[in-house]
Structures are given as C-alpha cells and as structure tokens.
Short mmCIF file of C-alpha atoms and ligand atoms in Angstrom, two decimals:
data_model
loop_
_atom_site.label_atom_id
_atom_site.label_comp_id
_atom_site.label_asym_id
_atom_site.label_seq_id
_atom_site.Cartn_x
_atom_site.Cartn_y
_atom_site.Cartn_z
CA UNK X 207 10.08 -20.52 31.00
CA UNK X 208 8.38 -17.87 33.24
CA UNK X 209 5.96 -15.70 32.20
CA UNK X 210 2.33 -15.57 34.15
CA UNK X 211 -0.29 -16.98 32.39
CA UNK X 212 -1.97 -15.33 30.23
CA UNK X 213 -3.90 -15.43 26.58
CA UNK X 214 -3.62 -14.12 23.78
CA UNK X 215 -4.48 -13.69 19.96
CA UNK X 216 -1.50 -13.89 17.63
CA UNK X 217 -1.21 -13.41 13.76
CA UNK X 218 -2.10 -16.79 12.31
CA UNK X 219 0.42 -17.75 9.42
CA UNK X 220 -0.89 -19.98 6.79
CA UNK X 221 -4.30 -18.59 7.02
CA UNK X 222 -3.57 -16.08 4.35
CA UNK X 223 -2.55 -15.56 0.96
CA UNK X 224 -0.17 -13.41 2.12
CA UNK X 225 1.38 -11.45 5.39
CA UNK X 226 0.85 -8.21 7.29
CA UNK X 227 3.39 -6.51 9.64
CA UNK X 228 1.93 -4.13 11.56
CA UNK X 229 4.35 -1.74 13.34
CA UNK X 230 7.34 -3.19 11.57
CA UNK X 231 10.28 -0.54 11.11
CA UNK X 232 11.77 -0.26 7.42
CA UNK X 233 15.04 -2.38 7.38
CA UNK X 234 17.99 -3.40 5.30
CA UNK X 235 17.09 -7.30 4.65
CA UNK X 236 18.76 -10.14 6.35
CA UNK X 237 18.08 -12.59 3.76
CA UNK X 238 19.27 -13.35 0.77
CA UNK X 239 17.35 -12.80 -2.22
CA UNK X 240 15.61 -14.75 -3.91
CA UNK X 241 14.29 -16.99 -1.17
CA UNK X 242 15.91 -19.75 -1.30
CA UNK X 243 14.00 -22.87 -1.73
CA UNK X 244 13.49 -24.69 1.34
CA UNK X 245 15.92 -28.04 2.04
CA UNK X 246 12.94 -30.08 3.83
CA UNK X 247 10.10 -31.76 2.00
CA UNK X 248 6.88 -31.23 3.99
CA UNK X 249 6.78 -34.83 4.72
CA UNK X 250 8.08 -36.15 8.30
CA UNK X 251 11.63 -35.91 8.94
CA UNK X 252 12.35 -36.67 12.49
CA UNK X 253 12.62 -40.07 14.26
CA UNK X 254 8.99 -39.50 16.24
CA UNK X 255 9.88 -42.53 18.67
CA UNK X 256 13.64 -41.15 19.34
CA UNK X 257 12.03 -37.76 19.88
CA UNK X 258 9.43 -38.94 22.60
CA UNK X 259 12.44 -41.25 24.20
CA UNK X 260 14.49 -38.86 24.65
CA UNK X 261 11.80 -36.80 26.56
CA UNK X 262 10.63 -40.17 28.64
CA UNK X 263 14.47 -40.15 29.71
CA UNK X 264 14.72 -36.80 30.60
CA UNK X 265 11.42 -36.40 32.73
CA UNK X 266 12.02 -39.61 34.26
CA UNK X 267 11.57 -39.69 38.29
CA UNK X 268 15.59 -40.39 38.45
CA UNK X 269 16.31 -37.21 36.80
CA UNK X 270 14.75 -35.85 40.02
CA UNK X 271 13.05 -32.86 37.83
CA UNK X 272 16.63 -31.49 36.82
CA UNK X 273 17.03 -28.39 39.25
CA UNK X 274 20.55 -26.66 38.83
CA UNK X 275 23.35 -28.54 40.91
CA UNK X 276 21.15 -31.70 42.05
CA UNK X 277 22.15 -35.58 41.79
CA UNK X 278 19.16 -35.21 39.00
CA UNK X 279 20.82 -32.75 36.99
CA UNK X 280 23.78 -34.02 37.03
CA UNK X 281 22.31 -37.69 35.43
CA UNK X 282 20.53 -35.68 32.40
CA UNK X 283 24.04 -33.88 31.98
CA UNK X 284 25.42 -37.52 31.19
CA UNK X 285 22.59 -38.16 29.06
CA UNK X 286 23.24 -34.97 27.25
CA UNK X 287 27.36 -35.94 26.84
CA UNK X 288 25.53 -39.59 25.30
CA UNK X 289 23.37 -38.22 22.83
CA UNK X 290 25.81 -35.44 22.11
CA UNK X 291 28.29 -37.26 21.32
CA UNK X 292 26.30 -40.21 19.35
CA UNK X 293 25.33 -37.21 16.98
CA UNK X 294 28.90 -36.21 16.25
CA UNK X 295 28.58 -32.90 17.23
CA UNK X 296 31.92 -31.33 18.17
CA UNK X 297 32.80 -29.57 21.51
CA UNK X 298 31.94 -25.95 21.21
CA UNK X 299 35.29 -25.28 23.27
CA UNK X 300 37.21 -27.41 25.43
CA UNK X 301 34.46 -30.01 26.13
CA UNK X 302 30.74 -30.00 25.33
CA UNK X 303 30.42 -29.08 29.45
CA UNK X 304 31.00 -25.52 29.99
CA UNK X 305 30.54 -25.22 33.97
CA UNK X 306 29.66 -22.25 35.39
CA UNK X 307 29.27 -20.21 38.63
CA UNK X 308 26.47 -18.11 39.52
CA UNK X 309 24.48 -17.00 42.66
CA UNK X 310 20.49 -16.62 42.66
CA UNK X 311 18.22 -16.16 45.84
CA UNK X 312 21.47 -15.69 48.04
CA UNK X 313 22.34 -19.80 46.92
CA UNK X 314 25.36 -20.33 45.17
CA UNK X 315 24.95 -22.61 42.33
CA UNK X 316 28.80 -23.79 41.91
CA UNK X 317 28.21 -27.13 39.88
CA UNK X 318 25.80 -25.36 37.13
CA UNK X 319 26.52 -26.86 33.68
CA UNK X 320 25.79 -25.83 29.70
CA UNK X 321 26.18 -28.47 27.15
CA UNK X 322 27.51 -27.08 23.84
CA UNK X 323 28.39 -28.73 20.82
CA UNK X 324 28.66 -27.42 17.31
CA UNK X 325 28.36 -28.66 13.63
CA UNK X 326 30.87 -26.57 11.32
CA UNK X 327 29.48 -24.11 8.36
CA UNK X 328 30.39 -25.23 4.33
CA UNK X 329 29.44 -21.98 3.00
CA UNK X 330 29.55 -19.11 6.01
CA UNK X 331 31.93 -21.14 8.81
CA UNK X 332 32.14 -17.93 10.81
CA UNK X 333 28.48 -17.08 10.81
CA UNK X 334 26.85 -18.76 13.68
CA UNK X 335 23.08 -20.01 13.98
CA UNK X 336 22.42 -20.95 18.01
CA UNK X 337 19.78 -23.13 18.48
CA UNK X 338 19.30 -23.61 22.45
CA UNK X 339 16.73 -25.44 25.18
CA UNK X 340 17.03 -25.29 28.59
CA UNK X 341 17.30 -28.91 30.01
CA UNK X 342 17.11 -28.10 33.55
CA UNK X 343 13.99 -27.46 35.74
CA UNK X 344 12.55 -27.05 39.21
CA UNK X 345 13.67 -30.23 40.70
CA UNK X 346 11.92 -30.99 43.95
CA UNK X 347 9.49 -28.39 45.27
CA UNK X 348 7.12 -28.51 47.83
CA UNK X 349 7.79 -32.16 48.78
CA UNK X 350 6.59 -32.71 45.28
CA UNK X 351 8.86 -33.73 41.78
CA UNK X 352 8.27 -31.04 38.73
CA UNK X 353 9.46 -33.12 36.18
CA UNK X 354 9.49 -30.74 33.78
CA UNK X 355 8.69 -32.78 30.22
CA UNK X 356 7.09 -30.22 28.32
CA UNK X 357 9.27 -27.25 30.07
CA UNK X 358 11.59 -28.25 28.58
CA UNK X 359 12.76 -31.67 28.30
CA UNK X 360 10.29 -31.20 24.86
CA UNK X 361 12.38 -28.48 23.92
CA UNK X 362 15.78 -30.47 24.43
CA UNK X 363 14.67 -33.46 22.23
CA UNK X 364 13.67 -31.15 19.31
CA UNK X 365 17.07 -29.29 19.49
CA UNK X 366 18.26 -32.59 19.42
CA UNK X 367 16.14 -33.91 16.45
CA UNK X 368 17.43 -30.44 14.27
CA UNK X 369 21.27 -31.52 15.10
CA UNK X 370 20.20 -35.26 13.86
CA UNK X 371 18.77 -33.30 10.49
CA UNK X 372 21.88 -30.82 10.00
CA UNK X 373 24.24 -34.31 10.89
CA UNK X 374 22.65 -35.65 7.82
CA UNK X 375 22.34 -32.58 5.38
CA UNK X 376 25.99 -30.59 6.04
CA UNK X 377 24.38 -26.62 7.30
CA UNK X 378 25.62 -23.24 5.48
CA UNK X 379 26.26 -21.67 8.72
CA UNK X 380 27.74 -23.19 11.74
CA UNK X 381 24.96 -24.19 13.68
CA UNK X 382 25.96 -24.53 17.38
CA UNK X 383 23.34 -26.51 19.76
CA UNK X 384 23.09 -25.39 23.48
CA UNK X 385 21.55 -27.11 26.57
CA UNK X 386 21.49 -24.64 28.92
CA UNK X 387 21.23 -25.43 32.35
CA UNK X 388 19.89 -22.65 35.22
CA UNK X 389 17.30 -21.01 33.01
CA UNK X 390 14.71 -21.46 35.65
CA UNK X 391 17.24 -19.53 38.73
CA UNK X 392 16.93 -16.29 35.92
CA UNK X 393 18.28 -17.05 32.46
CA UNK X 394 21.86 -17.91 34.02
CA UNK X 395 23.21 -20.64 31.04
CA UNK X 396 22.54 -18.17 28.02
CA UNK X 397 24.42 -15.13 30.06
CA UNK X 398 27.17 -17.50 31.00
CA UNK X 399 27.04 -19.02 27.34
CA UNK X 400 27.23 -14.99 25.85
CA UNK X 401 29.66 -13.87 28.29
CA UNK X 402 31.94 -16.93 27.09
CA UNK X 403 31.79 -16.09 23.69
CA UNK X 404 34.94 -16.61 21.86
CA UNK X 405 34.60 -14.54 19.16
CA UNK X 406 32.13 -11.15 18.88
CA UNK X 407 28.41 -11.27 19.12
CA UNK X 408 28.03 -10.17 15.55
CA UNK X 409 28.74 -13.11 14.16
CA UNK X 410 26.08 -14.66 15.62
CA UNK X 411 23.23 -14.32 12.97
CA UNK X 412 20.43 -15.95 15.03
CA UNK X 413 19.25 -17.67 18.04
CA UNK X 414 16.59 -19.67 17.66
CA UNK X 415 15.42 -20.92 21.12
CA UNK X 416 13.30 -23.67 21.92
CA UNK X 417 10.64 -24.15 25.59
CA UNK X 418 7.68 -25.81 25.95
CA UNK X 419 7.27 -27.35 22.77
CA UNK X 420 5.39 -30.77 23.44
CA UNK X 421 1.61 -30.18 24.12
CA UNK X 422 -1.12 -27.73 23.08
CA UNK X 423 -5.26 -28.47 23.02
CA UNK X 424 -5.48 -25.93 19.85
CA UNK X 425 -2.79 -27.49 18.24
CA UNK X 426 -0.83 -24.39 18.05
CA UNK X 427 2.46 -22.88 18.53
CA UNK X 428 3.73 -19.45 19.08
CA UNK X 429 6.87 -17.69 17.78
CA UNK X 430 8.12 -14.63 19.53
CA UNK X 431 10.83 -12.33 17.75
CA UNK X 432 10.01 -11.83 14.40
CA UNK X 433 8.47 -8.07 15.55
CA UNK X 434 11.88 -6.82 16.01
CA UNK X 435 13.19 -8.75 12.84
CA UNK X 436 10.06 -8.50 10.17
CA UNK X 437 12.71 -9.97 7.64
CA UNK X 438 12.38 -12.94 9.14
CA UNK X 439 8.66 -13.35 8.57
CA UNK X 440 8.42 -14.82 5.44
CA UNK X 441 10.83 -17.56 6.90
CA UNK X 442 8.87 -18.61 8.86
CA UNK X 443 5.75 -18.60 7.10
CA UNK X 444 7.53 -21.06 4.64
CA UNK X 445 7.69 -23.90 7.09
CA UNK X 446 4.61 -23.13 8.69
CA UNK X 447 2.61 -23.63 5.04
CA UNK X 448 4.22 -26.76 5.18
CA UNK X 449 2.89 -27.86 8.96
CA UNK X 450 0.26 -29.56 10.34
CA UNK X 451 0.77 -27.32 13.05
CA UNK X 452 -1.00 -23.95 13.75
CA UNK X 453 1.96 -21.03 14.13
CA UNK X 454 1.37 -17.87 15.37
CA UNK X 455 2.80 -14.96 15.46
CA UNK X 456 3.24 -12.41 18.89
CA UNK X 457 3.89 -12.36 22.52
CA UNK X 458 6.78 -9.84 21.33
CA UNK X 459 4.57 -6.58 22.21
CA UNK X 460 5.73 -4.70 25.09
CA UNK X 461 3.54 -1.62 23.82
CA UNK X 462 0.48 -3.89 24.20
CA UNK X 463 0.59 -5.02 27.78
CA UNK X 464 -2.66 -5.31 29.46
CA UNK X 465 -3.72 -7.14 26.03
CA UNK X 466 -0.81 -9.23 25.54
CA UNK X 467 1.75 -11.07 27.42
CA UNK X 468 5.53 -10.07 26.28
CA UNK X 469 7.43 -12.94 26.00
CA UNK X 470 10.69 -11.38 25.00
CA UNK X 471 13.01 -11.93 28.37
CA UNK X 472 10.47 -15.27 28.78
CA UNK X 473 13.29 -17.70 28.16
CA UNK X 474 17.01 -18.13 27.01
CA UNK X 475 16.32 -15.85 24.10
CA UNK X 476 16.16 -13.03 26.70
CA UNK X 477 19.79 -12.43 27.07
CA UNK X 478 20.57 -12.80 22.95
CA UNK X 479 17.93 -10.04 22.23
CA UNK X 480 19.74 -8.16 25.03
CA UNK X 481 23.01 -8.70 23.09
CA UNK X 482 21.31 -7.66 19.54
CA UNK X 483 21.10 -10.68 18.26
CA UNK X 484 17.92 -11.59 16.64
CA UNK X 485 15.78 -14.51 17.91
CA UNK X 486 12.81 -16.63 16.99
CA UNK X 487 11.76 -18.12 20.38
CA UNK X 488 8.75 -21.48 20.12
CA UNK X 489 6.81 -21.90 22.40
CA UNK X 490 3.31 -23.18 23.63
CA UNK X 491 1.05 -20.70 25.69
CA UNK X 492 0.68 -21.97 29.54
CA UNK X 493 -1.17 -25.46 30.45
CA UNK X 494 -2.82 -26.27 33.55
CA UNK X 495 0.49 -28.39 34.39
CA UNK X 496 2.84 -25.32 33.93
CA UNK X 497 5.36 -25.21 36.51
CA UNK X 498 3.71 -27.61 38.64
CA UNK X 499 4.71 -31.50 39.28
CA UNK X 500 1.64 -33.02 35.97
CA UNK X 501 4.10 -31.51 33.21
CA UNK X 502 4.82 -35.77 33.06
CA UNK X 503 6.00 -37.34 30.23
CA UNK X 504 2.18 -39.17 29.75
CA UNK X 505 0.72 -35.45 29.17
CA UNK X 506 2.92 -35.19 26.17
CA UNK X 507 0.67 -34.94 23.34
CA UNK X 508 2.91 -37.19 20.90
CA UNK X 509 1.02 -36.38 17.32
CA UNK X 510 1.56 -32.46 17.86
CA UNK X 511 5.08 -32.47 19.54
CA UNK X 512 6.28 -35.18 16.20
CA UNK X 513 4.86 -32.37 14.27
CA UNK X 514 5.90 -29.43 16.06
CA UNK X 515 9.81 -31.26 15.50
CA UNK X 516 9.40 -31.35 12.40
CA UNK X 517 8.18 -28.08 11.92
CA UNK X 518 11.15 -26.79 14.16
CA UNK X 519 13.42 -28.71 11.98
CA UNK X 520 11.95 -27.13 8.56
CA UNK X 521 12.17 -23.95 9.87
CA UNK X 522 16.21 -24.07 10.98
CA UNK X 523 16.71 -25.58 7.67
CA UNK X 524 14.98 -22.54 5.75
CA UNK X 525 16.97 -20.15 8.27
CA UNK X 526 19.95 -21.98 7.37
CA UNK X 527 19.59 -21.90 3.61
CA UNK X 528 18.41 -18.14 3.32
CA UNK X 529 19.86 -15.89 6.20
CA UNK X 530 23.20 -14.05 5.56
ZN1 ZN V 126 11.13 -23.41 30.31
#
C-alpha cells in the first residue's frame, strides 16, 4: 500500500441507529431486495492460529521481505501453490501462477507472478466476486529486511481464511481469490490480472481488496469504496454490527484533500475502480512500522487481526448472499 501518512475521521458504523450518506448520487440498487439475511453467526469463524501461521510464514526472514522477482518471492509463491491447493481452490486459468512481464523504474521485472484460484458460483456461476491481497513487498532495502507482515502478508492470510469459509459453505457467485504480486513497483498484478481477463469486466460484480489488515492501537479498520457505491453501505454495516472491531467509513474523498487522504488508487483496488468495477478496499491507517523493516510478525496485534478475519469473512459472506 502507498499512500503518505496521514489521519483522518471516518463515518463510524455501528455507532448509530441508522446511516447517513452524504454526497451519495441517486442509483439503481445493486442488491437484492430484501436484504438477505447474513450466512455468518457473529461468533468466531476463522482458525485464529492458522491465520497468524500463515502470516509468521510469510514474514519470515527466508521470505527475504517478498520483493517482485527475488529468491524470497519466489519461496512465498510455493507457499501460496501449498495453501492454494490444500483449500481446493481451482486454477483460475491454466495454473494458479499467472506470470507476468512488466518494467518499473527502468528494471524489468520478468519473473513477476499472480496466484489465482477460484471457487465456482451455485446460483450466479458467471458473476464474479474478486477478493485480492498483495503478497509481495519491499524485499531488502537499505541493507535492511521489510518484512512486510502487516503490509500485507495480514492481508494474504485473511483472503485465505474467506476461501477456507466459502470451501465450507458453497458461494452464490464465483468468488475468485488473487495474490497479487508487484503491487508495491505500482499496482502491476491487478493490471496484469484485468488485462488477462477472460471474459468482460462486467461480470465482475465486486472486488473486495484486502492491505494492511493485522494491527491498529484504536482497534479500528477503514473501508474505502462504498462513496462511489452507497448501495453497498448497508452491507457493510451488517457485519460491522456484528464485530468487535471498529469500521469506518472514508479515505474515498478526492474533493476533500487537504482534510482527508484518498485512498482510492492506494492499493490493488486502484486498477478495478479504473475498470468500473466497484470495490470495498480494508485497510488500517499508517503505523510507525509502515514501510519500514518493524512491520514483523511480533507487532501483529493477534486479538484484532482474529477479529478483523472474521469480520472480513462476514462481510464477503453478506456480499455474497445479497449482491446481484
Ligand atoms: Zn500493501
């Protein structure tokens, strides 16, 4: 993720009776009416010690901090083709690597990598739900290892956790789940990942993108998106009633800048909005350790990132169950 830091105050859900939308634009709803009632029960759902071991492996000092086309990288792409495959989830083409080829700061990146697997639709096969985390990171910089475990090895494990969830209750949609690699050289996995569609961008009917999900002080979390989509609000605000977690609205204001921080091309989200699709990006607002080698696995804040999973995993299930 790269955005500079910055604070600032979002729309609290679950503070209030109800919602507010304030510059939303009238528009035909996405969901289906009546809300459907949500799949998850508020109580814990994801396997809290697979979740943190999956980070521990990810930001571990042999994974060299994951930069695009390292020795490192390459190791968390085998752990990705593991886990992957242990969940059953089926190659979203040829294999679940897609390589690709792309050129940042005049350095060609020829050995850059998405993982993409998919878990076939009952009721709306050819409607298409993208859940994605960017697994790599900035490697070695400095002299110094970034190992990256809340940005974003946090965000892998809980896209992980939601394909362990859909494995176990069969999705409406297809739900396809993305590891992107070269997010940090400028978004260059989701491009690669839209340009290789195999069928047209309207199908897809969300992406829901996950970065920096692992640690917070205010136990809070921020979703981006919903301005451009207000019919996805009360979505959200479902699984957020039902989480121990804090969830904010904003950081999707590009009218506000000077008191807000746009988050919108922040991540692998970017390049969906971009194509029209709509998003719901989650994310944690910048630590001390962003982007710098302390984002370790021991900073991790295990209580909040369990529930944050969980919360991640409610919410894709109430997407699931009521968009069209
Ligand atoms: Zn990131």
């Amino acid at each position: 993720m790269k955005f500079p830091r910055l604070l600032v105050l979002g729309v609290l859900l679950g503070a209030v009776a109800g919602y507010v939308v304030t510059g939303g634009t009238a528009e035909k709803s996405d969901l289906a009416t009546p809300l459907q009632a949500a799949t998850v029960a508020a109580a814990s759902v994801v396997d809290g010690a697979r979740l943190l071991d999956d980070v521990r492996t990810l930001a571990a000092d042999e994974f060299g901090g994951r930069r695009t086309g390292t020795a490192g990288s390459q190791k968390a792409q085998a752990f990705l083709q593991r886990r992957f495959e242990a969940l059953g989830l089926k190659p979203f083409g040829a294999a679940h690597a897609q390589p690709f080829a792309f050129t940042a700061n005049k350095t060609a990146y020829p050995s850059a990598v998405n993982y993409v697997g998919y878990i076939a639709g009952s009721a709306l096969p050819q409607r298409f739900i993208v859940v994605s985390a960017h697994y790599d990171h900035l490697g070695d910089k400095g002299g110094k290892l970034h190992p990256g475990a809340d940005d974003n090895a946090s965000g892998v494990a809980a896209m992980l956790a939601i394909a362990q969830w859909f494995k176990a209750h069969p999705p409406r949609h297809t739900i396809v789940f993305a590891a992107f690699d070269g997010e940090e050289q400028g978004l260059q996995g989701a491009r690669a990942f839209l340009a290789a569609l195999p069928f047209p961008k309207a199908q897809l009917a969300l992406n829901l993108n996950l970065d920096m999900v692992s640690r917070n002080e205010r136990n809070e979390i921020f979703v981006a998106g919903t301005r451009y989509n207000p019919s996805l609000i009360p979505l959200v605000a479902e699984a957020a009633a039902r989480s121990t977690v804090g969830v904010k609205l904003g950081h999707d204001l590009p009218q506000q800048k000077g008191t807000t921080d746009d988050w919108t091309h922040s991540s692998d989200h970017g390049p969906f909005h971009q194509a029209g699709v709509p998003f719901l990006y989650f994310g944690v607002e910048d630590h001390a350790d962003y982007h710098g080698p302390g984002d370790t696995f021991a900073r991790i804040e295990p209580a909040f990132f369990t529930s944050v999973a969980n919360l991640l995993v409610d919410v894709a299930a109430t997407l699931d169950a009521n968009l069209k």
